[in-house]
Backbone as CSV, one residue per row, in Angstrom:
resi,resn,N_x,N_y,N_z,CA_x,CA_y,CA_z,C_x,C_y,C_z
1,UNK,-15.175,-21.670,5.668,-15.284,-20.341,4.947,-14.319,-20.326,3.899
2,UNK,-14.637,-19.812,2.595,-13.787,-19.737,1.681,-12.944,-18.338,1.647
3,UNK,-11.806,-18.353,1.113,-11.008,-17.078,1.075,-11.455,-16.256,-0.074
4,UNK,-11.293,-15.031,0.069,-11.640,-13.987,-0.839,-10.451,-13.617,-1.531
5,UNK,-10.329,-13.478,-2.923,-9.267,-13.047,-3.630,-9.059,-11.523,-3.606
6,UNK,-7.792,-11.009,-3.414,-7.464,-9.671,-3.212,-7.247,-9.354,-4.673
7,UNK,-7.798,-8.296,-5.372,-7.543,-7.969,-6.634,-6.323,-7.096,-6.558
8,UNK,-5.074,-7.634,-6.726,-3.858,-6.935,-6.481,-3.277,-6.079,-7.606
9,UNK,-3.551,-6.346,-8.834,-2.733,-5.744,-9.844,-1.400,-6.170,-9.732
10,UNK,-0.384,-5.197,-10.103,0.980,-5.603,-9.990,1.289,-5.610,-8.514
11,UNK,2.126,-6.374,-8.107,2.584,-6.637,-6.653,3.923,-6.141,-6.411
12,UNK,4.154,-5.487,-5.433,5.369,-4.846,-4.992,6.295,-5.812,-4.541
13,UNK,7.666,-5.713,-4.575,8.546,-6.586,-4.144,8.995,-6.456,-2.617
14,UNK,8.220,-5.695,-1.834,8.476,-5.505,-0.557,7.318,-5.113,0.428
15,UNK,7.392,-5.427,1.687,6.493,-5.044,2.516,7.086,-4.625,3.766
16,UNK,6.890,-3.405,4.304,7.598,-2.957,5.345,6.750,-3.297,6.592
17,UNK,7.359,-4.014,7.437,6.741,-4.531,8.691,7.480,-4.126,9.856
18,UNK,7.035,-2.981,10.479,7.602,-2.475,11.672,9.115,-2.264,11.505
19,UNK,10.059,-3.214,11.718,11.280,-2.923,11.771,12.152,-3.101,10.555
20,UNK,11.448,-3.700,9.384,12.255,-3.942,8.313,11.350,-4.437,7.179
21,UNK,11.940,-4.743,6.045,11.338,-4.962,4.851,11.272,-6.528,4.527
22,UNK,10.157,-7.068,4.059,10.038,-8.404,3.636,9.485,-8.483,2.250
23,UNK,10.254,-9.328,1.396,9.674,-9.648,0.192,8.377,-10.183,0.213
24,UNK,7.277,-9.698,-0.606,6.062,-10.168,-0.673,5.550,-10.407,-2.068
25,UNK,4.945,-11.429,-2.347,4.253,-11.635,-3.708,2.791,-11.537,-3.503
26,UNK,2.076,-12.006,-4.537,0.573,-11.837,-4.602,-0.002,-12.704,-3.623
27,UNK,0.569,-13.948,-3.368,0.126,-14.849,-2.497,0.236,-14.452,-1.050
28,UNK,1.303,-13.858,-0.744,1.643,-13.288,0.715,0.668,-12.048,0.947
29,UNK,0.355,-11.249,0.036,-0.479,-10.066,0.177,-1.971,-10.753,0.434
30,UNK,-2.357,-11.603,-0.506,-3.682,-12.225,-0.272,-3.931,-12.926,1.076
31,UNK,-2.633,-13.479,1.579,-2.739,-14.132,3.020,-2.888,-13.020,3.905
32,UNK,-2.405,-11.917,3.809,-2.627,-10.820,4.736,-4.010,-10.365,4.837
33,UNK,-4.571,-10.241,3.542,-5.886,-9.787,3.159,-6.911,-10.851,3.772
34,UNK,-6.672,-12.090,3.819,-7.386,-13.124,4.314,-7.285,-13.431,5.731
35,UNK,-6.343,-13.002,6.491,-6.196,-13.255,7.922,-7.272,-12.467,8.666
36,UNK,-7.544,-13.046,9.886,-8.533,-12.383,10.581,-8.403,-11.680,11.957
37,UNK,-7.054,-11.633,12.139,-6.708,-11.163,13.550,-6.481,-9.548,13.543
38,UNK,-5.820,-9.038,12.538,-5.539,-7.716,12.342,-6.184,-6.944,11.316
39,UNK,-6.866,-5.832,11.492,-7.491,-5.127,10.452,-6.578,-4.922,9.398
40,UNK,-6.976,-4.869,8.137,-6.285,-4.467,6.975,-7.164,-3.608,6.133
41,UNK,-6.453,-2.563,5.556,-7.097,-1.618,4.734,-6.419,-1.509,3.263
42,UNK,-7.082,-1.483,2.285,-6.538,-1.286,0.942,-6.855,0.007,0.368
43,UNK,-5.749,0.822,0.318,-5.989,2.163,-0.330,-6.153,2.100,-1.892
44,UNK,-7.113,2.445,-2.275,-7.400,2.477,-3.936,-7.392,3.997,-4.357
45,UNK,-6.629,4.306,-5.357,-6.430,5.622,-5.724,-7.259,6.123,-6.948
46,UNK,-7.962,5.241,-7.516,-8.619,5.503,-8.742,-9.807,6.535,-8.461
47,UNK,-10.175,7.413,-9.368,-11.186,8.477,-9.223,-12.623,7.697,-8.742
48,UNK,-13.130,7.975,-7.769,-14.429,7.492,-7.354,-14.304,6.140,-6.505
49,UNK,-12.991,5.547,-6.558,-12.790,4.271,-5.726,-12.855,4.502,-4.394
50,UNK,-13.532,3.759,-3.535,-13.525,3.722,-2.069,-12.451,2.781,-1.470
51,UNK,-12.222,3.107,-0.273,-11.310,2.266,0.412,-11.899,0.859,0.734
52,UNK,-11.080,-0.145,0.737,-11.723,-1.580,1.044,-10.994,-2.013,2.286
53,UNK,-11.828,-2.561,3.149,-11.116,-3.000,4.487,-11.765,-4.175,4.909
54,UNK,-11.002,-4.901,5.826,-11.536,-5.946,6.646,-11.089,-5.854,8.192
55,UNK,-11.965,-6.220,9.003,-11.874,-6.236,10.459,-11.923,-7.413,11.075
56,UNK,-11.384,-7.839,12.155,-11.876,-9.016,12.869,-13.291,-8.934,13.207
57,UNK,-13.984,-10.022,13.066,-15.559,-10.089,13.239,-16.020,-9.640,14.623
58,UNK,-16.984,-8.653,14.579,-17.672,-8.283,15.638,-18.954,-7.736,15.095
59,UNK,-20.130,-7.982,16.071,-21.433,-7.523,15.684,-21.550,-5.961,15.417
60,UNK,-20.498,-5.277,16.179,-20.661,-3.776,16.108,-19.746,-3.159,15.094
61,UNK,-19.159,-4.085,14.112,-18.161,-3.499,13.203,-18.816,-2.131,12.269
62,UNK,-20.096,-2.406,11.960,-20.771,-1.334,11.150,-20.726,0.070,11.923
63,UNK,-21.172,-0.100,13.177,-21.355,1.109,13.999,-19.892,1.713,14.264
64,UNK,-18.879,0.738,14.511,-17.658,1.203,14.867,-17.041,1.993,13.698
65,UNK,-17.152,1.406,12.446,-16.632,2.007,11.321,-17.318,3.310,11.029
66,UNK,-18.733,3.524,11.221,-19.519,4.599,10.976,-19.066,5.775,11.967
67,UNK,-18.947,5.549,13.157,-18.286,6.376,14.216,-19.138,7.695,14.262
68,UNK,-20.417,7.512,14.430,-21.481,8.704,14.580,-21.476,9.637,13.255
69,UNK,-20.961,9.075,12.026,-20.964,9.860,10.807,-22.314,9.738,10.287
70,UNK,-22.831,10.634,9.349,-24.057,10.414,8.668,-23.969,9.333,7.580
71,UNK,-22.802,9.160,6.884,-22.612,8.066,6.003,-22.447,6.837,6.486
72,UNK,-22.951,5.699,5.995,-22.790,4.517,6.554,-21.782,3.689,5.699
73,UNK,-20.874,2.858,6.289,-20.000,2.091,5.379,-20.801,1.055,4.725
74,UNK,-20.422,0.563,3.526,-20.960,-0.325,2.862,-20.368,-1.782,2.876
75,UNK,-21.123,-2.875,3.355,-20.525,-4.132,3.332,-20.778,-4.716,1.879
76,UNK,-19.696,-5.208,1.298,-19.729,-5.717,-0.051,-19.519,-7.288,0.007
77,UNK,-20.575,-8.013,0.060,-20.819,-9.283,0.391,-19.918,-10.167,-0.583
78,UNK,-19.918,-9.715,-1.860,-19.283,-10.593,-2.856,-17.736,-10.569,-2.646
79,UNK,-17.224,-9.377,-2.124,-15.836,-9.322,-1.815,-15.409,-9.712,-0.337
80,UNK,-16.526,-9.747,0.463,-16.366,-9.988,1.924,-15.487,-8.910,2.572
81,UNK,-15.826,-7.526,2.232,-15.209,-6.459,2.868,-16.049,-5.287,2.907
82,UNK,-15.556,-4.314,3.720,-16.261,-2.970,3.890,-15.690,-2.058,2.821
83,UNK,-16.399,-1.116,2.412,-15.882,0.081,1.638,-16.430,1.315,2.448
84,UNK,-15.282,2.172,2.530,-15.609,3.537,3.247,-15.011,4.533,2.284
85,UNK,-15.419,5.818,2.660,-14.784,6.933,1.784,-13.238,7.111,2.141
86,UNK,-12.524,7.652,1.132,-11.137,7.924,1.272,-10.900,8.910,2.376
87,UNK,-11.875,9.815,2.594,-11.582,10.876,3.721,-11.407,10.245,5.072
88,UNK,-12.063,9.077,5.287,-12.015,8.236,6.558,-10.802,7.668,6.845
89,UNK,-9.676,7.550,5.799,-8.456,6.847,6.172,-7.697,7.030,7.369
90,UNK,-7.504,8.399,7.473,-6.546,8.572,8.827,-7.323,8.328,10.076
91,UNK,-8.598,8.757,10.009,-9.326,8.356,11.203,-9.341,6.898,11.467
92,UNK,-9.584,6.007,10.459,-9.757,4.644,10.439,-8.338,3.979,11.098
93,UNK,-7.267,4.519,10.519,-5.933,4.005,10.895,-5.751,4.326,12.511
94,UNK,-5.973,5.571,12.922,-5.831,6.031,14.377,-6.586,5.072,15.333
95,UNK,-7.998,4.820,14.836,-8.883,4.178,15.733,-8.646,2.687,15.734
96,UNK,-7.991,2.229,14.625,-7.635,0.813,14.527,-6.566,0.491,15.351
97,UNK,-5.656,1.348,15.274,-4.374,1.275,16.240,-4.747,1.294,17.651
98,UNK,-5.725,2.171,18.060,-6.136,2.330,19.407,-6.903,1.197,19.866
99,UNK,-7.796,0.608,18.925,-8.656,-0.618,19.338,-8.048,-1.951,19.254
100,UNK,-7.252,-2.175,18.211,-6.684,-3.394,17.754,-5.272,-3.454,18.131
101,UNK,-4.459,-2.307,18.048,-2.881,-2.327,18.510,-2.152,-2.373,17.161
102,UNK,-2.777,-2.746,16.147,-2.129,-2.789,14.746,-3.084,-2.737,13.572
103,UNK,-2.491,-2.342,12.414,-3.279,-2.399,11.131,-2.309,-2.422,10.077
104,UNK,-2.805,-3.389,9.104,-2.136,-3.575,7.782,-2.626,-2.499,6.793
105,UNK,-1.724,-1.837,6.198,-1.985,-0.848,5.044,-1.521,-1.383,3.813
106,UNK,-2.372,-1.670,2.811,-1.902,-2.145,1.587,-2.121,-0.884,0.562
107,UNK,-1.035,-0.419,-0.049,-1.339,0.724,-0.824,-0.429,0.715,-1.975
108,UNK,-0.819,1.450,-2.995,-0.026,1.712,-4.349,1.119,2.472,-4.017
109,UNK,2.155,2.106,-4.805,3.388,2.992,-4.857,4.181,2.813,-6.317
110,UNK,4.846,3.742,-6.466,5.663,3.775,-7.572,7.106,4.005,-7.234
111,UNK,8.050,3.134,-7.768,9.427,3.256,-7.561,10.070,4.209,-8.371
112,UNK,10.900,4.998,-7.670,11.622,6.060,-8.549,13.067,5.555,-8.761
113,UNK,13.463,5.599,-10.063,14.790,5.187,-10.279,15.498,6.572,-10.598
114,UNK,16.799,6.520,-10.184,17.648,7.759,-10.305,18.891,7.272,-10.924
115,UNK,19.316,8.062,-11.908,20.673,7.787,-12.644,21.231,9.045,-13.102
116,UNK,22.191,9.078,-13.952,22.764,10.331,-14.581,22.757,10.141,-15.990
117,UNK,22.761,11.246,-16.719,22.965,11.306,-18.266,24.352,10.580,-18.573
118,UNK,25.358,10.960,-17.669,26.761,10.495,-17.851,26.806,8.917,-17.942
119,UNK,25.964,8.348,-17.019,25.999,7.009,-16.885,25.154,6.437,-18.000
120,UNK,24.009,6.924,-18.282,23.134,6.396,-19.447,23.750,6.302,-20.701
121,UNK,24.577,7.425,-21.026,25.394,7.606,-22.262,26.805,7.074,-22.090
122,UNK,27.146,6.304,-21.174,28.506,5.906,-21.009,28.974,4.934,-21.911
123,UNK,30.298,4.792,-22.247,30.840,3.854,-22.972,31.938,3.044,-22.127
124,UNK,31.934,1.778,-22.111,32.754,0.969,-21.181,31.973,0.473,-20.023
125,UNK,32.548,-0.184,-19.116,32.045,-0.881,-17.948,32.058,-0.270,-16.666
126,UNK,32.930,0.659,-16.373,33.136,1.331,-15.131,31.940,2.238,-14.718
127,UNK,31.136,1.949,-13.754,30.136,2.664,-13.235,30.242,3.111,-11.915
128,UNK,30.011,4.349,-11.474,30.020,4.703,-10.123,28.600,5.494,-9.729
129,UNK,27.703,5.187,-10.460,26.433,5.728,-10.298,25.533,4.944,-9.258
130,UNK,24.561,5.488,-8.777,23.642,4.772,-7.947,22.801,3.740,-8.431
131,UNK,22.866,3.639,-9.841,22.032,2.442,-10.416,22.939,1.119,-10.397
132,UNK,24.108,1.289,-9.816,25.067,0.187,-9.793,25.198,-0.603,-11.045
133,UNK,25.131,0.112,-12.149,25.539,-0.320,-13.477,24.344,-0.745,-14.240
134,UNK,23.199,-0.857,-13.603,22.010,-1.323,-14.303,21.499,-0.595,-15.606
135,UNK,21.819,0.662,-15.533,21.399,1.481,-16.692,22.622,1.907,-17.551
136,UNK,23.870,1.519,-17.178,25.023,1.937,-17.625,25.194,1.840,-19.246
137,UNK,25.372,2.709,-19.999,25.488,2.885,-21.285,24.126,2.440,-22.161
138,UNK,22.985,2.374,-21.443,21.792,2.010,-22.112,21.197,3.158,-22.952
139,UNK,21.530,4.266,-22.819,20.952,5.437,-23.493,19.601,5.725,-22.885
140,UNK,19.203,6.965,-23.354,17.772,7.472,-22.798,16.690,7.086,-23.855
141,UNK,15.799,6.134,-23.549,14.832,5.648,-24.465,13.638,6.687,-24.494
142,UNK,13.774,7.726,-23.815,12.636,8.747,-23.671,11.853,8.504,-22.425
143,UNK,12.135,7.552,-21.595,11.459,7.262,-20.306,12.172,7.961,-19.165
144,UNK,13.377,8.621,-19.331,14.201,9.250,-18.412,13.864,10.844,-18.539
145,UNK,13.603,11.343,-17.361,13.598,12.920,-17.459,14.914,13.450,-16.876
146,UNK,15.620,14.106,-17.806,16.936,14.618,-17.479,16.768,16.003,-16.882
147,UNK,17.166,16.028,-15.585,17.030,17.294,-14.610,18.255,18.263,-14.925
148,UNK,19.419,17.541,-15.008,20.664,18.348,-15.089,21.584,17.324,-15.809
149,UNK,22.811,17.814,-16.044,23.861,16.821,-16.544,24.316,15.799,-15.654
150,UNK,23.875,15.936,-14.302,24.344,14.859,-13.328,23.149,14.190,-12.810
151,UNK,21.944,14.463,-13.086,20.743,13.927,-12.569,19.602,13.431,-13.542
152,UNK,19.034,12.238,-13.667,18.019,11.901,-14.416,17.082,11.018,-13.545
153,UNK,15.905,10.974,-13.792,14.877,10.175,-12.916,13.747,9.689,-13.862
154,UNK,13.179,8.528,-13.465,11.956,8.016,-14.008,11.254,7.232,-12.967
155,UNK,9.865,7.046,-13.197,9.164,6.403,-12.292,8.689,5.037,-12.980
156,UNK,8.804,3.957,-12.068,8.232,2.763,-12.548,6.813,2.577,-12.537
157,UNK,6.360,1.245,-12.888,4.874,0.991,-12.942,4.427,1.172,-11.393
158,UNK,2.979,1.378,-11.472,2.366,1.431,-9.988,2.277,-0.058,-9.543
159,UNK,2.687,-0.303,-8.289,2.623,-1.626,-7.717,1.850,-1.512,-6.294
160,UNK,1.604,-2.566,-5.700,1.183,-2.504,-4.285,2.281,-2.777,-3.136
161,UNK,2.197,-2.130,-2.217,3.169,-2.410,-0.939,2.315,-2.587,0.182
162,UNK,2.811,-3.242,1.208,2.095,-3.486,2.526,3.072,-2.973,3.691
163,UNK,2.254,-2.574,4.682,3.074,-2.258,5.858,2.211,-2.580,7.083
164,UNK,2.811,-2.926,8.015,2.148,-3.159,9.397,2.541,-2.149,10.259
165,UNK,1.391,-1.497,10.622,1.615,-0.307,11.557,1.233,-0.779,13.115
166,UNK,1.973,-0.533,13.914,1.617,-0.994,15.337,1.620,0.280,16.190
167,UNK,0.708,0.297,17.262,0.493,1.238,18.180,1.608,1.325,18.948
168,UNK,2.168,2.497,19.436,3.348,2.719,20.241,2.857,2.408,21.631
169,UNK,3.657,1.534,22.345,3.260,1.369,23.693,3.158,2.593,24.618
170,UNK,2.312,2.654,25.509,2.424,3.850,26.496,3.553,3.708,27.422
171,UNK,4.404,4.911,27.447,5.542,4.940,28.274,5.333,5.841,29.432
172,UNK,5.483,5.343,30.632,5.326,6.349,31.759,4.203,6.131,32.638
């Protein structure tokens, strides 16, 4: 069986998996998308876009996803995945954790950068800002929103991040 490509767009530099972060690239995210042991869901945020997901194969996947709702999930043969409404996200994650014990969530995120106008406009090399000197003396090119004399912020490009959620073991 051939692997399906995951349309990633920009890829995040990290994937939170339970206890820590792992650097991930497009190849690693595609590998997670193509594995068959753990359910994986891709949160898409565009207007009218549906969630895309994959489950370990079972004859009952359609009925399991539908879960007695009126709307039926759509199988997209060309992408080899299911599409479901965004409103089903939380229910899907809860039921996947209960049924499979784990679920991968691939979702968009935007990194927030924080700095200060004093750092951005600095002269010299000494920097004590949280940017660790990355923006020191670079000036404000219009991409920074200056909130006060001591704080400025900007948002990076949208990227994808991945996390593995695991069901908590029953204690007691």
